[in-house]
Tab-separated table of C-alpha atoms in Angstrom:
chain	number	residue	atom	x	y	z
A	17	MET	CA	27.674	23.113	4.182
A	18	ILE	CA	28.847	19.482	4.054
A	19	LEU	CA	32.662	19.259	3.991
A	20	SER	CA	35.003	16.299	3.558
A	21	ARG	CA	38.331	16.996	5.266
A	22	PRO	CA	41.596	15.073	4.909
A	23	ILE	CA	42.863	13.478	8.101
A	24	LEU	CA	46.519	14.315	8.798
A	25	GLY	CA	48.791	11.803	10.447
A	26	THR	CA	49.239	13.970	13.508
A	27	VAL	CA	45.483	14.165	13.929
A	28	LEU	CA	45.052	10.445	13.582
A	29	ALA	CA	47.666	9.963	16.276
A	30	MET	CA	45.631	12.139	18.603
A	31	LEU	CA	42.393	10.209	17.788
A	32	LEU	CA	43.612	6.807	18.912
A	33	VAL	CA	43.179	6.331	22.656
A	34	THR	CA	43.369	3.436	25.025
A	35	ALA	CA	40.528	1.799	26.892
A	36	SER	CA	41.922	3.116	30.171
A	37	ALA	CA	40.043	6.342	29.588
A	38	ALA	CA	36.764	4.550	30.091
A	39	GLY	CA	37.117	4.603	33.817
A	40	THR	CA	36.910	8.400	33.964
A	41	ALA	CA	34.020	8.842	31.571
A	42	ASP	CA	30.198	8.929	31.863
A	43	LYS	CA	27.996	7.303	29.232
A	44	ILE	CA	25.945	9.678	27.134
A	45	GLN	CA	22.333	8.741	26.327
A	46	PRO	CA	22.081	8.280	22.463
A	47	LEU	CA	19.261	9.697	20.249
A	48	THR	CA	18.806	6.282	18.730
A	49	THR	CA	18.254	2.735	19.706
A	50	ASP	CA	21.263	0.333	19.742
A	51	ASN	CA	20.551	-0.934	16.225
A	52	PRO	CA	19.252	2.026	14.157
A	53	VAL	CA	18.610	1.842	10.394
A	54	VAL	CA	20.298	4.762	8.615
A	55	VAL	CA	18.151	6.591	6.034
A	56	GLU	CA	19.859	9.126	3.885
A	57	LEU	CA	17.631	11.452	1.854
A	58	TYR	CA	19.171	13.168	-1.112
A	59	THR	CA	17.065	16.231	-1.688
A	60	SER	CA	17.014	19.873	-2.913
A	61	GLN	CA	14.985	22.976	-2.246
A	62	GLY	CA	14.935	23.501	-6.006
A	63	CYS	CA	13.119	20.113	-6.690
A	64	SER	CA	9.348	20.286	-6.823
A	65	SER	CA	9.082	16.587	-6.050
A	66	CYS	CA	11.113	16.753	-2.890
A	67	PRO	CA	8.775	18.340	-0.253
A	68	PRO	CA	6.734	15.060	0.256
A	69	ALA	CA	10.024	13.216	0.841
A	70	ASP	CA	11.252	15.925	3.175
A	71	SER	CA	8.049	15.523	5.175
A	72	TYR	CA	8.389	11.819	5.313
A	73	LEU	CA	11.977	12.154	6.586
A	74	GLY	CA	10.603	14.345	9.317
A	75	ASP	CA	8.289	11.452	10.331
A	76	LEU	CA	11.290	9.063	10.264
A	77	ALA	CA	13.355	11.439	12.334
A	78	LYS	CA	10.907	11.002	15.241
A	79	ARG	CA	11.720	7.347	15.488
A	80	ARG	CA	14.538	6.182	17.690
A	81	ASP	CA	15.062	3.029	15.633
A	82	ILE	CA	16.008	5.141	12.616
A	83	LEU	CA	18.823	7.594	12.080
A	84	ALA	CA	17.359	9.921	9.387
A	85	LEU	CA	19.617	12.347	7.655
A	86	ALA	CA	19.002	14.828	4.768
A	87	LEU	CA	21.812	15.609	2.426
A	88	HIS	CA	21.114	18.517	0.059
A	89	VAL	CA	22.603	18.217	-3.408
A	90	ASP	CA	23.651	21.170	-5.608
A	91	TYR	CA	22.672	20.037	-9.134
A	92	TRP	CA	19.269	21.722	-8.894
A	93	ASP	CA	20.666	25.161	-8.086
A	94	TYR	CA	20.929	26.170	-11.762
A	95	ILE	CA	17.170	26.433	-12.313
A	96	GLY	CA	16.768	29.626	-10.266
A	97	TRP	CA	16.965	28.896	-6.567
A	98	LYS	CA	20.266	28.178	-4.739
A	99	ASP	CA	19.628	25.741	-1.901
A	100	GLN	CA	21.415	27.260	1.102
A	101	PHE	CA	22.189	23.752	2.490
A	102	ALA	CA	23.440	22.190	-0.793
A	103	SER	CA	26.956	21.001	-1.204
A	104	PRO	CA	29.066	19.472	-3.961
A	105	SER	CA	30.162	16.888	-1.399
A	106	ALA	CA	26.569	15.685	-0.918
A	107	THR	CA	26.316	15.323	-4.700
A	108	GLN	CA	29.641	13.487	-4.816
A	109	ARG	CA	28.422	11.078	-2.122
A	110	GLN	CA	25.209	10.319	-4.006
A	111	ARG	CA	27.112	9.791	-7.183
A	112	ALA	CA	29.390	7.308	-5.388
A	113	TYR	CA	26.237	5.398	-4.369
A	114	VAL	CA	25.041	5.403	-7.983
A	115	HIS	CA	28.302	3.870	-9.049
A	116	GLU	CA	28.271	1.279	-6.136
A	117	MET	CA	24.694	0.279	-6.832
A	118	ARG	CA	25.190	0.281	-10.638
A	119	GLN	CA	22.379	2.794	-11.287
A	120	ARG	CA	22.166	4.915	-14.389
A	121	MET	CA	21.851	8.426	-12.885
A	122	VAL	CA	21.429	10.518	-9.757
A	123	TYR	CA	17.926	11.899	-8.972
A	124	THR	CA	15.912	13.511	-6.225
A	125	PRO	CA	14.264	12.722	-3.901
A	126	GLN	CA	16.247	9.505	-3.299
A	127	MET	CA	16.587	7.580	-0.074
A	128	ILE	CA	19.451	5.286	0.593
A	129	ILE	CA	18.651	2.728	3.284
A	130	ASP	CA	21.611	1.416	5.346
A	131	GLY	CA	23.966	1.920	2.389
A	132	VAL	CA	22.550	-1.209	0.639
A	133	ALA	CA	19.236	-0.275	-0.979
A	134	GLU	CA	17.523	2.751	-2.542
A	135	SER	CA	14.057	4.073	-3.321
A	136	VAL	CA	12.244	7.200	-4.444
A	137	GLY	CA	12.115	9.176	-1.189
A	138	SER	CA	8.374	9.746	-1.268
A	139	ASP	CA	7.451	6.034	-1.790
A	140	ARG	CA	6.621	5.347	1.870
A	141	GLY	CA	5.539	1.811	1.298
A	142	LYS	CA	8.796	0.735	-0.449
A	143	VAL	CA	10.984	2.599	2.021
A	144	GLU	CA	9.235	1.014	4.995
A	145	GLY	CA	9.763	-2.456	3.459
A	146	LEU	CA	13.490	-1.677	2.969
A	147	ILE	CA	13.727	-0.464	6.561
A	148	THR	CA	12.187	-3.660	7.780
A	149	GLU	CA	14.699	-5.721	5.779
A	150	ALA	CA	17.564	-3.608	7.048
A	151	ARG	CA	16.540	-3.975	10.687
A	152	ALA	CA	17.304	-7.694	10.505
A	153	ARG	CA	20.990	-6.998	9.945
A	154	ALA	CA	23.163	-7.016	13.107
A	155	LYS	CA	25.008	-3.759	13.845
A	156	LEU	CA	28.118	-2.780	15.700
A	157	PRO	CA	27.684	-1.514	19.262
A	158	ILE	CA	28.419	2.241	19.364
A	159	ALA	CA	28.473	4.267	22.561
A	160	PHE	CA	29.180	7.915	23.467
A	161	TRP	CA	31.142	8.968	26.528
A	162	ARG	CA	32.010	12.331	28.209
A	163	ASP	CA	35.206	12.545	30.297
A	164	GLU	CA	35.909	14.604	33.380
A	165	ALA	CA	37.257	17.475	31.218
A	166	GLY	CA	33.929	17.634	29.324
A	167	LYS	CA	35.381	16.090	26.159
A	168	ASP	CA	33.120	13.683	24.216
A	169	TRP	CA	34.282	10.356	22.767
A	170	VAL	CA	32.705	7.617	20.628
A	171	GLU	CA	33.467	3.959	21.180
A	172	ILE	CA	32.991	1.439	18.418
A	173	GLY	CA	32.795	-2.151	19.636
A	174	ASP	CA	34.290	-5.395	18.403
A	175	GLY	CA	32.827	-7.142	15.359
A	176	ALA	CA	33.591	-9.165	12.260
A	177	LYS	CA	36.463	-7.760	10.168
A	178	PRO	CA	34.962	-5.658	7.397
A	179	GLU	CA	35.192	-7.005	3.893
A	180	GLY	CA	37.713	-5.327	1.617
A	181	GLY	CA	39.800	-3.848	4.448
A	182	GLU	CA	39.103	-1.266	7.058
A	183	ALA	CA	35.741	0.490	7.358
A	184	THR	CA	35.350	4.257	7.351
A	185	VAL	CA	34.232	6.053	10.505
A	186	TYR	CA	32.227	9.163	9.613
A	187	ILE	CA	30.986	11.993	11.694
A	188	ALA	CA	27.834	13.909	10.565
A	189	LEU	CA	26.811	17.219	12.228
A	190	TYR	CA	23.152	18.137	11.591
A	191	ASP	CA	20.307	20.501	12.510
A	192	GLY	CA	16.968	19.231	13.639
A	193	LYS	CA	14.653	21.448	11.602
A	194	HIS	CA	14.654	24.489	9.260
A	195	GLU	CA	11.873	26.422	7.558
A	196	THR	CA	12.911	28.211	4.317
A	197	PRO	CA	10.715	30.632	2.278
A	198	VAL	CA	11.604	29.848	-1.391
A	199	GLN	CA	11.306	32.840	-3.756
A	200	ARG	CA	12.369	31.284	-7.062
A	201	GLY	CA	12.641	27.979	-8.884
A	202	GLU	CA	10.188	25.048	-8.957
A	203	ASN	CA	9.103	25.709	-5.342
A	204	ALA	CA	8.707	29.473	-5.612
A	205	GLY	CA	6.211	30.838	-3.153
A	206	SER	CA	6.430	27.837	-0.819
A	207	THR	CA	7.894	27.689	2.697
A	208	LEU	CA	9.760	24.390	2.933
A	209	THR	CA	10.084	22.553	6.206
A	210	GLU	CA	13.104	20.259	6.319
A	211	PHE	CA	14.514	17.972	8.939
A	212	ASN	CA	17.866	16.581	10.164
A	213	ILE	CA	19.842	18.594	7.611
A	214	VAL	CA	23.471	17.506	7.467
A	215	ARG	CA	25.736	20.551	7.589
A	216	GLU	CA	29.046	18.680	7.708
A	217	TRP	CA	30.095	15.137	6.898
A	218	ARG	CA	33.691	13.995	7.329
A	219	PRO	CA	35.740	10.923	8.046
A	220	ILE	CA	37.373	10.733	11.448
A	221	GLY	CA	39.132	7.392	11.215
A	222	LYS	CA	38.980	3.726	10.443
A	223	TRP	CA	37.634	0.490	12.085
A	224	ASP	CA	39.245	-2.911	11.485
A	225	GLY	CA	37.010	-5.168	13.629
A	226	HIS	CA	38.507	-4.340	16.996
A	227	LYS	CA	37.126	-1.993	19.672
A	228	ILE	CA	38.343	1.502	19.267
A	229	ARG	CA	37.658	4.892	20.715
A	230	TYR	CA	37.826	8.335	18.960
A	231	PRO	CA	37.356	11.856	20.393
A	232	ILE	CA	34.633	13.847	18.778
A	233	VAL	CA	36.562	16.939	17.658
A	234	ILE	CA	34.220	19.835	17.042
A	235	ASP	CA	35.399	23.165	15.605
A	236	ASP	CA	34.113	26.434	17.124
A	237	GLN	CA	32.089	27.013	13.988
A	238	ASP	CA	30.246	23.737	14.587
A	239	GLU	CA	28.848	24.766	18.005
A	240	ASP	CA	25.387	25.720	16.645
A	241	TYR	CA	24.659	22.345	15.257
A	242	GLU	CA	22.070	20.342	17.199
A	243	ALA	CA	23.270	16.767	16.920
A	244	CYS	CA	26.147	14.568	15.974
A	245	ALA	CA	25.922	11.203	14.307
A	246	VAL	CA	28.682	8.622	13.964
A	247	ILE	CA	28.447	6.111	11.094
A	248	VAL	CA	30.648	3.108	10.405
A	249	GLN	CA	30.514	2.180	6.773
A	250	GLN	CA	32.200	-0.507	4.728
A	251	GLY	CA	34.435	1.204	2.234
A	252	GLU	CA	33.181	4.821	1.526
A	253	VAL	CA	29.564	4.125	0.536
A	254	GLY	CA	29.077	0.421	1.217
A	255	PRO	CA	26.847	-1.277	3.762
A	256	ILE	CA	26.521	0.612	7.021
A	257	LEU	CA	27.901	-1.520	9.858
A	258	GLY	CA	26.821	0.641	12.731
A	259	ALA	CA	25.549	4.100	13.658
A	260	SER	CA	24.345	6.251	16.552
A	261	ALA	CA	23.751	9.882	17.325
A	262	MET	CA	23.838	12.196	20.266
A	263	LYS	CA	22.827	15.761	21.163
A	264	MET	CA	25.518	18.343	20.934
A	265	GLN	CA	26.740	20.136	24.087
A	266	LEU	CA	25.539	23.610	24.559
A	267	HIS	CA	28.404	26.145	24.919
């Protein structure tokens, strides 16, 4: 389930660290290139139009120049099949994009590319064009580190001060692949294969244009998730300024 958690002042104080920690840490190989395009797919197991987009996201997930993430919305659950990965928070995030992009309504399957453009998720030609356009935008350098104690950190580099104030730093925990037999609803009788399903999405801090490092704090219940993405976004759902992902540690 995707959760959005408030950040308490005491937690924020723990998150801010000095650059001196860099000398005792080893760099972690990311799952993406240095300048990935972020593709968010808003989908649902209860939507008959979504499987082709889910499959396309699986193809995008194989590419290191793209950070492909599936966010399952809950507004299709009423028609007979409750999506086990759906969350009101995913729906809320999609609605925020609708407001930001001045659209009329939410729909599935929808892909949001780098926080600045959208398309029907199964329209491969249009999405590829939007990805090409997004690739031309410069991104923040983001690196992952592991210290001597085995704790993971993310470092966000220097860059131009974000418009409208500080940018939001998000962490997204996700699974690589799931197969789900659907028994009811529009996809009844089908086994759906879905990729890079976001199980939790939460803010971990802010970025104001200066290099900063945050620890990646993972709860015990998060240990089974396969990967962790860090996304720096102008405002809450504005242009994505930088992103990267890494494999989770096995416990």
